[in-house]
Amino acid sequence: MAATLKSLKLLRYRALCSPSACGAARSVSYWNVSSKQHGGQDPPEHISLCHSAKRVKNICSTFSSRRILTTSSACPGLEFSKTSSSKASTLQLDSPRATRVDEEDVEVFDSFANIRVFLQLRPEYRVHSYNASETSQLLSVSESELILHKVTVYQNKLQAQVIVDYLCKLSSLPAEQHPVLLRSTSFALLCQLSVKKIQLFDTQDLINVLKAFVILGIPHSHSMLDVYETKCCHQVWEMSMDQLLLVADLWRYLGRKIPRFLNIFSSYLNLHWKDLSLSQLVHLIYVIGENRQVSQDLMQKLESLILKYIDLINLEEVGTICLGFFKSKTSLSEFVMRKIGDLACANMQHLSSHALVNIVKMFRFTHVDHINFMKQLGEIAPQRIPSLGVQGVMHLTLYYSALRFLDEGVMNAVAASLPCRVAHCRSKDVAKILWSFGTLNYKPPNAEEFYSSLINEIHRKMPEFNQYPEHLPTCLLGLAFSEYFPVELIDFALSPGFVRLAQERTKFNLIKELYTLDGTVGIECPDYRGNRLSTHLQQEGSEFLWNLAEKDMNSKPEFLETLFLLETMLGGPQYVKHHMILPHTRSSDLEVQLDVNLKPLPFNREATPAENVATLRLKHVGVSLTDDLMNQLLKGKARGHFQGKTESEPGQQPMELENKAAVPLGGFLCNVADKSGAMEMAGLCPSACMQTPGMKLAIQFTNRNQYCYGSRDLLGLHSMKRRQLARLGYRVVELSYWEWFPLLKRTRLEKLAFLHEKVFTSAL
């Protein structure tokens, strides 16, 4: 009993909890079951049970004006409420809410009970769901002993209906007698007899026995439940929709996955989905979400029913629908999501925090930008965050980062509330919160306290990162975006042991994350002497990211046109190189190099084979350098720089290039003509190719996904890339999408003039 109470205290911090878990703990000695929770259902991540939320000091050493942190966790803690602790220690094993503690403890979240709140909203749900609060007349101990005695005496003479009746009666024993019953050999015999007679059970018998098993807390892994699942599979086509949902609900209470039953149930639903009532539809989506098992075809049919009932669904049911689709990794259409957003906006003040978080999850999953929902959420979220558990806070911040929407009020509220309760965070929560702040490139007013508390929590959760290695690179990248570099953690993350662990223990390919971290440390932490990725892994990461970037950019006609125009303007493909200057930053660049006289250099060896360098002439491009074109090209800052040269040649005729070699636009940047009129580039001889560039330009072809929503503020990764390019001596030239994309519809000369100004004005 003491061990069970201890496990119940631990469950306060678990994300997954059910009444059946308590029963399983009580009967473990007799049933000899494994300790894995919930029969193959997704286990909760290991959660640190540290009982202090520590205020930390920022202990850092600075290398090259960058924050390279070392942290200390030896700080005074904040004790949990003694009242809360005492209440937790006196909980009764089988009280309806065995894991409930002080209501003021916002971190206590019974995910099993809380997501079933919708079942209390309509009387129709009672028909097809299990209600744990239902009571029946208690059975006395003497009566139970008599039943068990009869089981021992009569054994094989017992009829199927009698066996069902005995199981139901025994489930009415007082809760404190359940452990005694489960250890009884007579009860084990009764269960064996039920398996032998199961073929004689009708649907109602089956439901009654499953209810008895739920009440008694039969372990989910018990072998007899395999037989019961098989019987349920055989009965599917003889059950009504209400009975099917009730059976699925009972299996959920038992904490056991039932893939065979659900497969057959899905076949049944494909024929009868149009007959689903509103309550059946919502309950079904809940069942699907909890079992993470569904066909996409069926979910599309259910989506059409959601639209049918959309005006009748209440907000808590909307949250249940969103959670079911989210857990089953099934998207809802943009049209449906906008309808859901409209419903939420109409009464958001009265929407429960649990339902609100579920809706937020689905908006993040579908990437639908419902502006009104975003704005209203920004108004109410700061007030709710202090009373929202850290997992809810994590989902909220992740929603904003996924949609690239920076709401400073929300982010400030998150940063202010987190340091004093950071000990409640899982490794996943720490990772996603740091990633969100880093992605949005936002530092709150209490940045030092906020980041120090999270970095110290990473240190305390190192054993958890061994179990879930994918979260550590996420933490460190989020910190790197914000210019924080905890060297001990980076050294560990790039160590051969952790890299090997990350490759073996996770389904995610972490090479690109580790490669991004490794490349960032190499540039921004010049004094770092810790572990680095092996040459082989660096090459693997570089090739992987380049293949993605090249495929992406080459599929965009607007980019290909930009590249061609730059080649035209500068004189040929040898003057521009499309590659990744910093492969670890995951996006490509258009590099241009200029000599000390601001003449473009033909540095792109891939476009200029060595044997042809001495004889290469510029391509025919058919551009006439007229006075009007020259005036366009010389607009802006470049005009004053080149004005004197153009005015020194009065009366010069327009240079027709139709029958001559082309000159890079702004012809004064190339060697024009000896007196015979032949035009040759000074840069096309082998010696010119070896020149050290006076300036290296990294032209950034941007799109709206690199900026915060509705703003011109770069996201964390892209801001970090520009920071690192500058450290390597590159001058960044922005082809901002809001300037360049509208020009793509204009004339070719206007586009060339814009590119000329961007390239050569930036060089001044």
PDB file of N, CA and C in Angstrom, residues 306-371:
ATOM      1  N   ILE A 306     -18.435  16.888 -39.284  1.00  0.00           N
ATOM      2  CA  ILE A 306     -18.149  18.050 -38.425  1.00  0.00           C
ATOM      3  C   ILE A 306     -18.794  19.295 -39.024  1.00  0.00           C
ATOM      4  N   LEU A 307     -18.669  19.450 -40.320  1.00  0.00           N
ATOM      5  CA  LEU A 307     -19.299  20.591 -40.980  1.00  0.00           C
ATOM      6  C   LEU A 307     -20.820  20.532 -40.859  1.00  0.00           C
ATOM      7  N   LYS A 308     -21.362  19.326 -40.899  1.00  0.00           N
ATOM      8  CA  LYS A 308     -22.816  19.168 -40.775  1.00  0.00           C
ATOM      9  C   LYS A 308     -23.304  19.654 -39.412  1.00  0.00           C
ATOM     10  N   TYR A 309     -22.516  19.359 -38.368  1.00  0.00           N
ATOM     11  CA  TYR A 309     -22.937  19.682 -36.998  1.00  0.00           C
ATOM     12  C   TYR A 309     -22.276  20.952 -36.443  1.00  0.00           C
ATOM     13  N   ILE A 310     -21.531  21.680 -37.273  1.00  0.00           N
ATOM     14  CA  ILE A 310     -20.671  22.746 -36.768  1.00  0.00           C
ATOM     15  C   ILE A 310     -21.420  23.784 -35.942  1.00  0.00           C
ATOM     16  N   ASP A 311     -22.663  24.063 -36.285  1.00  0.00           N
ATOM     17  CA  ASP A 311     -23.419  25.082 -35.555  1.00  0.00           C
ATOM     18  C   ASP A 311     -23.999  24.565 -34.240  1.00  0.00           C
ATOM     19  N   LEU A 312     -23.927  23.252 -34.029  1.00  0.00           N
ATOM     20  CA  LEU A 312     -24.482  22.651 -32.812  1.00  0.00           C
ATOM     21  C   LEU A 312     -23.407  22.274 -31.808  1.00  0.00           C
ATOM     22  N   ILE A 313     -22.150  22.268 -32.243  1.00  0.00           N
ATOM     23  CA  ILE A 313     -21.049  21.822 -31.388  1.00  0.00           C
ATOM     24  C   ILE A 313     -20.687  22.923 -30.404  1.00  0.00           C
ATOM     25  N   ASN A 314     -20.520  22.567 -29.127  1.00  0.00           N
ATOM     26  CA  ASN A 314     -20.080  23.561 -28.147  1.00  0.00           C
ATOM     27  C   ASN A 314     -18.549  23.611 -28.106  1.00  0.00           C
ATOM     28  N   LEU A 315     -18.025  24.600 -27.415  1.00  0.00           N
ATOM     29  CA  LEU A 315     -16.589  24.860 -27.470  1.00  0.00           C
ATOM     30  C   LEU A 315     -15.751  23.738 -26.877  1.00  0.00           C
ATOM     31  N   GLU A 316     -16.242  23.099 -25.809  1.00  0.00           N
ATOM     32  CA  GLU A 316     -15.475  21.980 -25.234  1.00  0.00           C
ATOM     33  C   GLU A 316     -15.406  20.817 -26.215  1.00  0.00           C
ATOM     34  N   GLU A 317     -16.484  20.595 -26.951  1.00  0.00           N
ATOM     35  CA  GLU A 317     -16.476  19.542 -27.962  1.00  0.00           C
ATOM     36  C   GLU A 317     -15.555  19.905 -29.119  1.00  0.00           C
ATOM     37  N   VAL A 318     -15.471  21.191 -29.440  1.00  0.00           N
ATOM     38  CA  VAL A 318     -14.519  21.636 -30.456  1.00  0.00           C
ATOM     39  C   VAL A 318     -13.093  21.280 -30.025  1.00  0.00           C
ATOM     40  N   GLY A 319     -12.783  21.505 -28.751  1.00  0.00           N
ATOM     41  CA  GLY A 319     -11.465  21.144 -28.237  1.00  0.00           C
ATOM     42  C   GLY A 319     -11.202  19.648 -28.339  1.00  0.00           C
ATOM     43  N   THR A 320     -12.216  18.836 -28.054  1.00  0.00           N
ATOM     44  CA  THR A 320     -12.077  17.377 -28.155  1.00  0.00           C
ATOM     45  C   THR A 320     -11.831  16.957 -29.595  1.00  0.00           C
ATOM     46  N   ILE A 321     -12.557  17.550 -30.526  1.00  0.00           N
ATOM     47  CA  ILE A 321     -12.377  17.235 -31.946  1.00  0.00           C
ATOM     48  C   ILE A 321     -10.956  17.586 -32.390  1.00  0.00           C
ATOM     49  N   CYS A 322     -10.495  18.763 -32.005  1.00  0.00           N
ATOM     50  CA  CYS A 322      -9.138  19.178 -32.381  1.00  0.00           C
ATOM     51  C   CYS A 322      -8.095  18.233 -31.802  1.00  0.00           C
ATOM     52  N   LEU A 323      -8.269  17.839 -30.549  1.00  0.00           N
ATOM     53  CA  LEU A 323      -7.304  16.944 -29.912  1.00  0.00           C
ATOM     54  C   LEU A 323      -7.300  15.579 -30.585  1.00  0.00           C
ATOM     55  N   GLY A 324      -8.480  15.062 -30.939  1.00  0.00           N
ATOM     56  CA  GLY A 324      -8.556  13.763 -31.604  1.00  0.00           C
ATOM     57  C   GLY A 324      -7.855  13.766 -32.947  1.00  0.00           C
ATOM     58  N   PHE A 325      -8.091  14.801 -33.743  1.00  0.00           N
ATOM     59  CA  PHE A 325      -7.416  14.891 -35.037  1.00  0.00           C
ATOM     60  C   PHE A 325      -5.921  15.106 -34.850  1.00  0.00           C
ATOM     61  N   PHE A 326      -5.551  15.906 -33.858  1.00  0.00           N
ATOM     62  CA  PHE A 326      -4.136  16.165 -33.609  1.00  0.00           C
ATOM     63  C   PHE A 326      -3.399  14.891 -33.210  1.00  0.00           C
ATOM     64  N   LYS A 327      -3.981  14.136 -32.284  1.00  0.00           N
ATOM     65  CA  LYS A 327      -3.311  12.914 -31.814  1.00  0.00           C
ATOM     66  C   LYS A 327      -3.233  11.848 -32.899  1.00  0.00           C
ATOM     67  N   SER A 328      -4.208  11.824 -33.787  1.00  0.00           N
ATOM     68  CA  SER A 328      -4.185  10.838 -34.869  1.00  0.00           C
ATOM     69  C   SER A 328      -3.378  11.331 -36.065  1.00  0.00           C
ATOM     70  N   LYS A 329      -2.761  12.521 -35.918  1.00  0.00           N
ATOM     71  CA  LYS A 329      -1.922  13.109 -36.964  1.00  0.00           C
ATOM     72  C   LYS A 329      -2.689  13.252 -38.268  1.00  0.00           C
ATOM     73  N   THR A 330      -3.916  13.700 -38.133  1.00  0.00           N
ATOM     74  CA  THR A 330      -4.775  13.912 -39.292  1.00  0.00           C
ATOM     75  C   THR A 330      -5.124  15.387 -39.378  1.00  0.00           C
ATOM     76  N   SER A 331      -4.968  15.951 -40.546  1.00  0.00           N
ATOM     77  CA  SER A 331      -5.213  17.378 -40.707  1.00  0.00           C
ATOM     78  C   SER A 331      -6.686  17.653 -40.981  1.00  0.00           C
ATOM     79  N   LEU A 332      -7.125  18.804 -40.545  1.00  0.00           N
ATOM     80  CA  LEU A 332      -8.430  19.329 -40.919  1.00  0.00           C
ATOM     81  C   LEU A 332      -8.219  20.370 -42.008  1.00  0.00           C
ATOM     82  N   SER A 333      -9.186  20.510 -42.892  1.00  0.00           N
ATOM     83  CA  SER A 333      -9.051  21.467 -43.989  1.00  0.00           C
ATOM     84  C   SER A 333      -9.001  22.893 -43.455  1.00  0.00           C
ATOM     85  N   GLU A 334      -8.453  23.782 -44.258  1.00  0.00           N
ATOM     86  CA  GLU A 334      -8.387  25.189 -43.866  1.00  0.00           C
ATOM     87  C   GLU A 334      -9.785  25.751 -43.636  1.00  0.00           C
ATOM     88  N   PHE A 335     -10.743  25.321 -44.441  1.00  0.00           N
ATOM     89  CA  PHE A 335     -12.110  25.818 -44.293  1.00  0.00           C
ATOM     90  C   PHE A 335     -12.679  25.457 -42.922  1.00  0.00           C
ATOM     91  N   VAL A 336     -12.489  24.203 -42.519  1.00  0.00           N
ATOM     92  CA  VAL A 336     -12.998  23.764 -41.217  1.00  0.00           C
ATOM     93  C   VAL A 336     -12.266  24.484 -40.092  1.00  0.00           C
ATOM     94  N   MET A 337     -10.957  24.654 -40.232  1.00  0.00           N
ATOM     95  CA  MET A 337     -10.197  25.335 -39.185  1.00  0.00           C
ATOM     96  C   MET A 337     -10.641  26.793 -39.039  1.00  0.00           C
ATOM     97  N   ARG A 338     -10.955  27.427 -40.122  1.00  0.00           N
ATOM     98  CA  ARG A 338     -11.430  28.810 -40.013  1.00  0.00           C
ATOM     99  C   ARG A 338     -12.809  28.855 -39.348  1.00  0.00           C
ATOM    100  N   LYS A 339     -13.636  27.854 -39.601  1.00  0.00           N
ATOM    101  CA  LYS A 339     -14.922  27.763 -38.902  1.00  0.00           C
ATOM    102  C   LYS A 339     -14.699  27.577 -37.401  1.00  0.00           C
ATOM    103  N   ILE A 340     -13.758  26.707 -37.064  1.00  0.00           N
ATOM    104  CA  ILE A 340     -13.435  26.479 -35.654  1.00  0.00           C
ATOM    105  C   ILE A 340     -12.892  27.758 -35.021  1.00  0.00           C
ATOM    106  N   GLY A 341     -12.037  28.457 -35.743  1.00  0.00           N
ATOM    107  CA  GLY A 341     -11.510  29.715 -35.233  1.00  0.00           C
ATOM    108  C   GLY A 341     -12.601  30.738 -34.994  1.00  0.00           C
ATOM    109  N   ASP A 342     -13.572  30.788 -35.898  1.00  0.00           N
ATOM    110  CA  ASP A 342     -14.695  31.719 -35.721  1.00  0.00           C
ATOM    111  C   ASP A 342     -15.503  31.369 -34.476  1.00  0.00           C
ATOM    112  N   LEU A 343     -15.730  30.063 -34.262  1.00  0.00           N
ATOM    113  CA  LEU A 343     -16.465  29.628 -33.070  1.00  0.00           C
ATOM    114  C   LEU A 343     -15.721  30.025 -31.800  1.00  0.00           C
ATOM    115  N   ALA A 344     -14.411  29.800 -31.799  1.00  0.00           N
ATOM    116  CA  ALA A 344     -13.614  30.121 -30.614  1.00  0.00           C
ATOM    117  C   ALA A 344     -13.601  31.622 -30.357  1.00  0.00           C
ATOM    118  N   CYS A 345     -13.500  32.407 -31.416  1.00  0.00           N
ATOM    119  CA  CYS A 345     -13.454  33.867 -31.252  1.00  0.00           C
ATOM    120  C   CYS A 345     -14.768  34.420 -30.715  1.00  0.00           C
ATOM    121  N   ALA A 346     -15.866  33.762 -31.056  1.00  0.00           N
ATOM    122  CA  ALA A 346     -17.177  34.265 -30.638  1.00  0.00           C
ATOM    123  C   ALA A 346     -17.363  34.218 -29.130  1.00  0.00           C
ATOM    124  N   ASN A 347     -16.598  33.314 -28.455  1.00  0.00           N
ATOM    125  CA  ASN A 347     -16.809  33.185 -27.004  1.00  0.00           C
ATOM    126  C   ASN A 347     -15.529  32.729 -26.312  1.00  0.00           C
ATOM    127  N   MET A 348     -14.403  33.306 -26.699  1.00  0.00           N
ATOM    128  CA  MET A 348     -13.114  32.826 -26.198  1.00  0.00           C
ATOM    129  C   MET A 348     -12.954  33.022 -24.699  1.00  0.00           C
ATOM    130  N   GLN A 349     -13.566  34.059 -24.142  1.00  0.00           N
ATOM    131  CA  GLN A 349     -13.444  34.313 -22.712  1.00  0.00           C
ATOM    132  C   GLN A 349     -13.980  33.151 -21.885  1.00  0.00           C
ATOM    133  N   HIS A 350     -14.963  32.424 -22.423  1.00  0.00           N
ATOM    134  CA  HIS A 350     -15.573  31.328 -21.686  1.00  0.00           C
ATOM    135  C   HIS A 350     -15.042  29.959 -22.112  1.00  0.00           C
ATOM    136  N   LEU A 351     -14.052  29.966 -22.964  1.00  0.00           N
ATOM    137  CA  LEU A 351     -13.445  28.718 -23.412  1.00  0.00           C
ATOM    138  C   LEU A 351     -12.462  28.238 -22.346  1.00  0.00           C
ATOM    139  N   SER A 352     -12.586  26.980 -21.937  1.00  0.00           N
ATOM    140  CA  SER A 352     -11.676  26.458 -20.916  1.00  0.00           C
ATOM    141  C   SER A 352     -10.250  26.440 -21.456  1.00  0.00           C
ATOM    142  N   SER A 353      -9.281  26.543 -20.549  1.00  0.00           N
ATOM    143  CA  SER A 353      -7.882  26.551 -20.970  1.00  0.00           C
ATOM    144  C   SER A 353      -7.509  25.249 -21.663  1.00  0.00           C
ATOM    145  N   HIS A 354      -8.080  24.134 -21.190  1.00  0.00           N
ATOM    146  CA  HIS A 354      -7.784  22.839 -21.804  1.00  0.00           C
ATOM    147  C   HIS A 354      -8.260  22.814 -23.251  1.00  0.00           C
ATOM    148  N   ALA A 355      -9.489  23.241 -23.490  1.00  0.00           N
ATOM    149  CA  ALA A 355     -10.016  23.267 -24.857  1.00  0.00           C
ATOM    150  C   ALA A 355      -9.238  24.261 -25.713  1.00  0.00           C
ATOM    151  N   LEU A 356      -8.870  25.378 -25.133  1.00  0.00           N
ATOM    152  CA  LEU A 356      -8.123  26.392 -25.871  1.00  0.00           C
ATOM    153  C   LEU A 356      -6.779  25.844 -26.340  1.00  0.00           C
ATOM    154  N   VAL A 357      -6.083  25.136 -25.466  1.00  0.00           N
ATOM    155  CA  VAL A 357      -4.789  24.560 -25.834  1.00  0.00           C
ATOM    156  C   VAL A 357      -4.963  23.531 -26.947  1.00  0.00           C
ATOM    157  N   ASN A 358      -6.041  22.740 -26.889  1.00  0.00           N
ATOM    158  CA  ASN A 358      -6.274  21.744 -27.938  1.00  0.00           C
ATOM    159  C   ASN A 358      -6.527  22.402 -29.290  1.00  0.00           C
ATOM    160  N   ILE A 359      -7.270  23.499 -29.294  1.00  0.00           N
ATOM    161  CA  ILE A 359      -7.515  24.223 -30.543  1.00  0.00           C
ATOM    162  C   ILE A 359      -6.209  24.810 -31.068  1.00  0.00           C
ATOM    163  N   VAL A 360      -5.401  25.337 -30.155  1.00  0.00           N
ATOM    164  CA  VAL A 360      -4.097  25.892 -30.538  1.00  0.00           C
ATOM    165  C   VAL A 360      -3.222  24.813 -31.177  1.00  0.00           C
ATOM    166  N   LYS A 361      -3.235  23.610 -30.616  1.00  0.00           N
ATOM    167  CA  LYS A 361      -2.453  22.501 -31.183  1.00  0.00           C
ATOM    168  C   LYS A 361      -2.832  22.254 -32.639  1.00  0.00           C
ATOM    169  N   MET A 362      -4.134  22.286 -32.909  1.00  0.00           N
ATOM    170  CA  MET A 362      -4.590  21.980 -34.265  1.00  0.00           C
ATOM    171  C   MET A 362      -4.267  23.101 -35.235  1.00  0.00           C
ATOM    172  N   PHE A 363      -4.338  24.345 -34.781  1.00  0.00           N
ATOM    173  CA  PHE A 363      -3.927  25.447 -35.639  1.00  0.00           C
ATOM    174  C   PHE A 363      -2.440  25.339 -35.968  1.00  0.00           C
ATOM    175  N   ARG A 364      -1.656  24.916 -34.992  1.00  0.00           N
ATOM    176  CA  ARG A 364      -0.225  24.721 -35.259  1.00  0.00           C
ATOM    177  C   ARG A 364      -0.003  23.588 -36.252  1.00  0.00           C
ATOM    178  N   PHE A 365      -0.744  22.496 -36.083  1.00  0.00           N
ATOM    179  CA  PHE A 365      -0.577  21.320 -36.937  1.00  0.00           C
ATOM    180  C   PHE A 365      -0.976  21.634 -38.377  1.00  0.00           C
ATOM    181  N   THR A 366      -2.039  22.415 -38.555  1.00  0.00           N
ATOM    182  CA  THR A 366      -2.537  22.716 -39.897  1.00  0.00           C
ATOM    183  C   THR A 366      -1.911  23.975 -40.498  1.00  0.00           C
ATOM    184  N   HIS A 367      -1.212  24.765 -39.674  1.00  0.00           N
ATOM    185  CA  HIS A 367      -0.580  26.018 -40.116  1.00  0.00           C
ATOM    186  C   HIS A 367      -1.596  26.973 -40.734  1.00  0.00           C
ATOM    187  N   VAL A 368      -2.773  27.030 -40.161  1.00  0.00           N
ATOM    188  CA  VAL A 368      -3.794  27.976 -40.623  1.00  0.00           C
ATOM    189  C   VAL A 368      -3.650  29.267 -39.822  1.00  0.00           C
ATOM    190  N   ASP A 369      -3.540  30.379 -40.528  1.00  0.00           N
ATOM    191  CA  ASP A 369      -3.328  31.666 -39.860  1.00  0.00           C
ATOM    192  C   ASP A 369      -4.651  32.421 -39.744  1.00  0.00           C
ATOM    193  N   HIS A 370      -5.382  32.110 -38.693  1.00  0.00           N
ATOM    194  CA  HIS A 370      -6.646  32.788 -38.418  1.00  0.00           C
ATOM    195  C   HIS A 370      -6.312  34.056 -37.631  1.00  0.00           C
ATOM    196  N   ILE A 371      -6.292  35.183 -38.305  1.00  0.00           N
ATOM    197  CA  ILE A 371      -5.782  36.418 -37.710  1.00  0.00           C
ATOM    198  C   ILE A 371      -6.583  36.833 -36.479  1.00  0.00           C
TER     199      ILE A 371
END
